[in-house]
PDB file of C-alpha atoms in Angstrom:
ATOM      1  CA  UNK H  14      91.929 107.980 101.701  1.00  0.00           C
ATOM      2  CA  UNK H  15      93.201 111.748 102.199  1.00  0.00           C
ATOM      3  CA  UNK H  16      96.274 112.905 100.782  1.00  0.00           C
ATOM      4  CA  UNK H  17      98.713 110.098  99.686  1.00  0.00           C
ATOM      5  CA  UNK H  18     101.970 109.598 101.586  1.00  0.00           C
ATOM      6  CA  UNK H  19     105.348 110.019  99.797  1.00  0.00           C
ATOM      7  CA  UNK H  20     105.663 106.131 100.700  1.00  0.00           C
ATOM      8  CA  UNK H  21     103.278 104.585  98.130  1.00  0.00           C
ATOM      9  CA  UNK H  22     103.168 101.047  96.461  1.00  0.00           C
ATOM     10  CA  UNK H  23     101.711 100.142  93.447  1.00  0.00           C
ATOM     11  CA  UNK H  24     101.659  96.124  93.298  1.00  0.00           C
ATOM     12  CA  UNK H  25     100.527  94.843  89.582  1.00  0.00           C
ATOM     13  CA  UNK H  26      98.772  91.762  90.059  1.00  0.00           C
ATOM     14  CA  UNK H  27      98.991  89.418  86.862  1.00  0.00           C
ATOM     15  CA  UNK H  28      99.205  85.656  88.475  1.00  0.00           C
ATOM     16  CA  UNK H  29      95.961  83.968  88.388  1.00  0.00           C
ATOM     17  CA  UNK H  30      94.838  81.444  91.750  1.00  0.00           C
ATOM     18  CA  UNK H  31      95.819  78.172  91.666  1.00  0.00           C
ATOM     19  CA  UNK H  32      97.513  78.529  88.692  1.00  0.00           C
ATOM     20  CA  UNK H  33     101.153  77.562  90.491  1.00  0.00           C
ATOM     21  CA  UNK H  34     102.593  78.856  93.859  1.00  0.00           C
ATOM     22  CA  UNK H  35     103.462  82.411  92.583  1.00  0.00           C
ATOM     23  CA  UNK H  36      99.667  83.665  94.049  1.00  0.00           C
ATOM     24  CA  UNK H  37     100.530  82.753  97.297  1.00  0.00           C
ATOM     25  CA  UNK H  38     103.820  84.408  96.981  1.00  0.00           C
ATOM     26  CA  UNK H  39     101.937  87.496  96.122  1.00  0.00           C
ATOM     27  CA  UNK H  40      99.711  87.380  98.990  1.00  0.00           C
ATOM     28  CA  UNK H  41     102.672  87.046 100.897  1.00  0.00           C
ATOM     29  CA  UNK H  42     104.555  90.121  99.197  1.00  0.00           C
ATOM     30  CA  UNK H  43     101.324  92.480  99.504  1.00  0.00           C
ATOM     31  CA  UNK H  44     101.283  91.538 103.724  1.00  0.00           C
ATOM     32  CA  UNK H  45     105.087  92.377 104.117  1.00  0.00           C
ATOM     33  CA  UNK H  46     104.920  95.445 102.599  1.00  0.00           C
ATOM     34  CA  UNK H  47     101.312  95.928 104.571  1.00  0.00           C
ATOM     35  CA  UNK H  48     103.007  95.376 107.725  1.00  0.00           C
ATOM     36  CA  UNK H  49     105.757  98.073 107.291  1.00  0.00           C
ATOM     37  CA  UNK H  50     102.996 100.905 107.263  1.00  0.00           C
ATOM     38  CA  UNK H  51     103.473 101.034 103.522  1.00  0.00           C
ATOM     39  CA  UNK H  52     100.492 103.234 101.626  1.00  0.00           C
ATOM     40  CA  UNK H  53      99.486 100.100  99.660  1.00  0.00           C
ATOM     41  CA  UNK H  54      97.445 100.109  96.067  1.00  0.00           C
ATOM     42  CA  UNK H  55      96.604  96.910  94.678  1.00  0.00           C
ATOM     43  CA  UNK H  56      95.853  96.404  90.942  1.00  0.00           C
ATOM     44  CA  UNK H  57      94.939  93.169  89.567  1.00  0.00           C
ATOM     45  CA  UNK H  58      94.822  92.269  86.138  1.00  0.00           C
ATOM     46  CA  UNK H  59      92.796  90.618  84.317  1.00  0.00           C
ATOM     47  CA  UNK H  60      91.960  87.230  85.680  1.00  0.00           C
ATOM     48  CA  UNK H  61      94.227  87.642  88.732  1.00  0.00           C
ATOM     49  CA  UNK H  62      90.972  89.277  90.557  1.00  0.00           C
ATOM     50  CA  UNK H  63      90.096  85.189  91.106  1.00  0.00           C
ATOM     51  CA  UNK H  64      92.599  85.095  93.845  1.00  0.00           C
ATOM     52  CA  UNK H  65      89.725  87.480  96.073  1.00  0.00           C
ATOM     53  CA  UNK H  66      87.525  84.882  95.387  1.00  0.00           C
ATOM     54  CA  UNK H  67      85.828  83.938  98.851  1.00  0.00           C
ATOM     55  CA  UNK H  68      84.726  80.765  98.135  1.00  0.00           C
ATOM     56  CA  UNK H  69      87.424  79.240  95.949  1.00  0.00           C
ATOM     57  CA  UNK H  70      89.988  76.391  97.531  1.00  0.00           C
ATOM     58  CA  UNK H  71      93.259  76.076  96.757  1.00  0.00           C
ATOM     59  CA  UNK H  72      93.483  72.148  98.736  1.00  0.00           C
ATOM     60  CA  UNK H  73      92.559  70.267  95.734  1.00  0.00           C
ATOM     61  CA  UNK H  74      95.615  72.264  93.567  1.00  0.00           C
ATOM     62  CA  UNK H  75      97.994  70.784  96.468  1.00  0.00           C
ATOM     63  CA  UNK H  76      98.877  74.556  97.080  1.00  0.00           C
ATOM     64  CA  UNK H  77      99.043  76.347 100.674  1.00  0.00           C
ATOM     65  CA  UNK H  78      95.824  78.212 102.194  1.00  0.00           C
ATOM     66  CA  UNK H  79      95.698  82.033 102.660  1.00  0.00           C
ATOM     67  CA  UNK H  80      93.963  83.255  99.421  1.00  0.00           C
ATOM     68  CA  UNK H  81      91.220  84.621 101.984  1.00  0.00           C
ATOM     69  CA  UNK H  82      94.383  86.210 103.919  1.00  0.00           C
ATOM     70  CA  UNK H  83      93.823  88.956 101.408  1.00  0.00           C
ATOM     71  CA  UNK H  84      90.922  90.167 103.235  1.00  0.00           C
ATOM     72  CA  UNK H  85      93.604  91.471 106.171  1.00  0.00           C
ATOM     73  CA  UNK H  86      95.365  93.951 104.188  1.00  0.00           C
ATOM     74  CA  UNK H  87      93.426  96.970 104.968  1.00  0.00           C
ATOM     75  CA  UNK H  88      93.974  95.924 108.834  1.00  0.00           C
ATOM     76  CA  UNK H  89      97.236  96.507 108.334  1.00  0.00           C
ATOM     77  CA  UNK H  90      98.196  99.579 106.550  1.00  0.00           C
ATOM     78  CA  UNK H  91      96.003 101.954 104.180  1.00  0.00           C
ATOM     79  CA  UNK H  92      95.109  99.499 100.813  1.00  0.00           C
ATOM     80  CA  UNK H  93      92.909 100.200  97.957  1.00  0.00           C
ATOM     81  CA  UNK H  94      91.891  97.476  96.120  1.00  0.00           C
ATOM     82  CA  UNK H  95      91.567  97.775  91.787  1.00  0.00           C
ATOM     83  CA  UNK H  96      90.058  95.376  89.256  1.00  0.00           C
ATOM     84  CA  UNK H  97      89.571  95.845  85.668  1.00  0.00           C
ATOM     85  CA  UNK H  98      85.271  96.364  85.098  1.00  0.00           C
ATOM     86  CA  UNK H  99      84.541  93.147  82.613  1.00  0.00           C
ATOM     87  CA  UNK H 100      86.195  91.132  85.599  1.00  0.00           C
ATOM     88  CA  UNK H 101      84.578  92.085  88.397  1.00  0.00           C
ATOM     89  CA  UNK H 102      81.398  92.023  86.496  1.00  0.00           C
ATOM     90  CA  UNK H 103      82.247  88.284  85.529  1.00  0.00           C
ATOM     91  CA  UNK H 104      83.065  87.709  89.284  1.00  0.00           C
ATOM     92  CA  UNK H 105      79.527  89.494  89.950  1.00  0.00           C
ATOM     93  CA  UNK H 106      77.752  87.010  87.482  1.00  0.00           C
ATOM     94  CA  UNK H 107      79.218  83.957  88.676  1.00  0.00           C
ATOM     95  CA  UNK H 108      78.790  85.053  92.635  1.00  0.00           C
ATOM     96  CA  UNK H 109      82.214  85.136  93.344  1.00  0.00           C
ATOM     97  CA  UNK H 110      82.002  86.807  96.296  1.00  0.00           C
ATOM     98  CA  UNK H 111      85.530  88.985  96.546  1.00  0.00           C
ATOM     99  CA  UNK H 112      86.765  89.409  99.897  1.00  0.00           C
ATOM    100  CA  UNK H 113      87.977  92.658  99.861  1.00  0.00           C
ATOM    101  CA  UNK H 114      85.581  95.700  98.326  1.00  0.00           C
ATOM    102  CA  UNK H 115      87.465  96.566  94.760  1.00  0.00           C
ATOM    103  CA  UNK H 116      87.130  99.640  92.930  1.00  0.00           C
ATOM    104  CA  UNK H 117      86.342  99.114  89.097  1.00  0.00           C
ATOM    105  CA  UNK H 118      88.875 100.708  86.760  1.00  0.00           C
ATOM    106  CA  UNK H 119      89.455 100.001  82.568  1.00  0.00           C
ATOM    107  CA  UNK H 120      92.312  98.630  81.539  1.00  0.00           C
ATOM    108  CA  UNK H 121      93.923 101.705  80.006  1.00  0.00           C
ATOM    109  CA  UNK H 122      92.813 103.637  83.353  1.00  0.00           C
ATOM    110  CA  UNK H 123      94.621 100.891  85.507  1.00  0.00           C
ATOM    111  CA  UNK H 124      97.647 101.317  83.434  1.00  0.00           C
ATOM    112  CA  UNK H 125      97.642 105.477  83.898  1.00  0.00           C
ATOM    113  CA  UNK H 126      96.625 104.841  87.557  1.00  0.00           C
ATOM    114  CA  UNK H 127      99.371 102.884  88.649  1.00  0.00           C
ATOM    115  CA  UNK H 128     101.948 104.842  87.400  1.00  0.00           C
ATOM    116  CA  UNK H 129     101.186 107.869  89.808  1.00  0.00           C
ATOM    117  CA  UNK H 130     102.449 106.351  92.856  1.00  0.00           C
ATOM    118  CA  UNK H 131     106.158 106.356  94.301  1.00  0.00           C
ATOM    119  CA  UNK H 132     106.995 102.538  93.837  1.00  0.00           C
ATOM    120  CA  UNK H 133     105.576  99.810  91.685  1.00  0.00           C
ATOM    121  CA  UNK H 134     106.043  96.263  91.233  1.00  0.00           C
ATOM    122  CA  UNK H 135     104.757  93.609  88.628  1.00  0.00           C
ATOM    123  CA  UNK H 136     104.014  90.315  90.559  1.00  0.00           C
TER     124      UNK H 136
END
């Protein structure tokens, strides 16, 4: 990415997959804002990163499909994906395989990060 817009979103993922219908309502807030040509900068925290997970299913949890829905994001407007390192390298060890590529940041470096953009919101 070039220079950043003056229309930038900074979504805080903390929800983990599967763990109750708030993931999916995520997903769902990340493609609506996608969709309206929104500059959009994902963080997830912590065990959230799960959700990328290409070979989890959500069936057996009774909850709806689209986890992999993630993966059409950067289709739709500008997205960069973050993950804090000791997660992705967790993901890594246990052959996750994430669906979008994420970009490795600390914890304290994904909290200064975030906070540089023109909009956030914890989800």
């Amino acid at each position: 990415m070039t220079a950043r817009s003056a229309n930038s979103l900074a979504l805080l993922v903390q929800s983990r997959p599967y763990e109750n219908r708030a993931s999916r309502a995520n997903l769902d807030l990340a493609l609506a804002a996608a969709a309206m040509d929104i500059e959009l900068y994902v963080y997830f925290a912590g065990a959230a990163i799960l959700q990328l997970a290409s070979r989890r299913d959500c069936e057996p949890a009774l909850l709806p499909p689209g986890y992999r829905a993630w993966a059409a994001l950067p289709e739709l407007a500008e997205t960069v994906i973050y993950g804090e390192q000791p997660w992705l390298d967790y993901c890594e060890l246990m052959k996750a395989g994430l669906v979008l590529p994420v970009r490795a940041l600390s914890a304290p470096d994904m909290s200064a990060h975030w906070r540089r953009h023109d909009h956030a919101m914890v989800i």
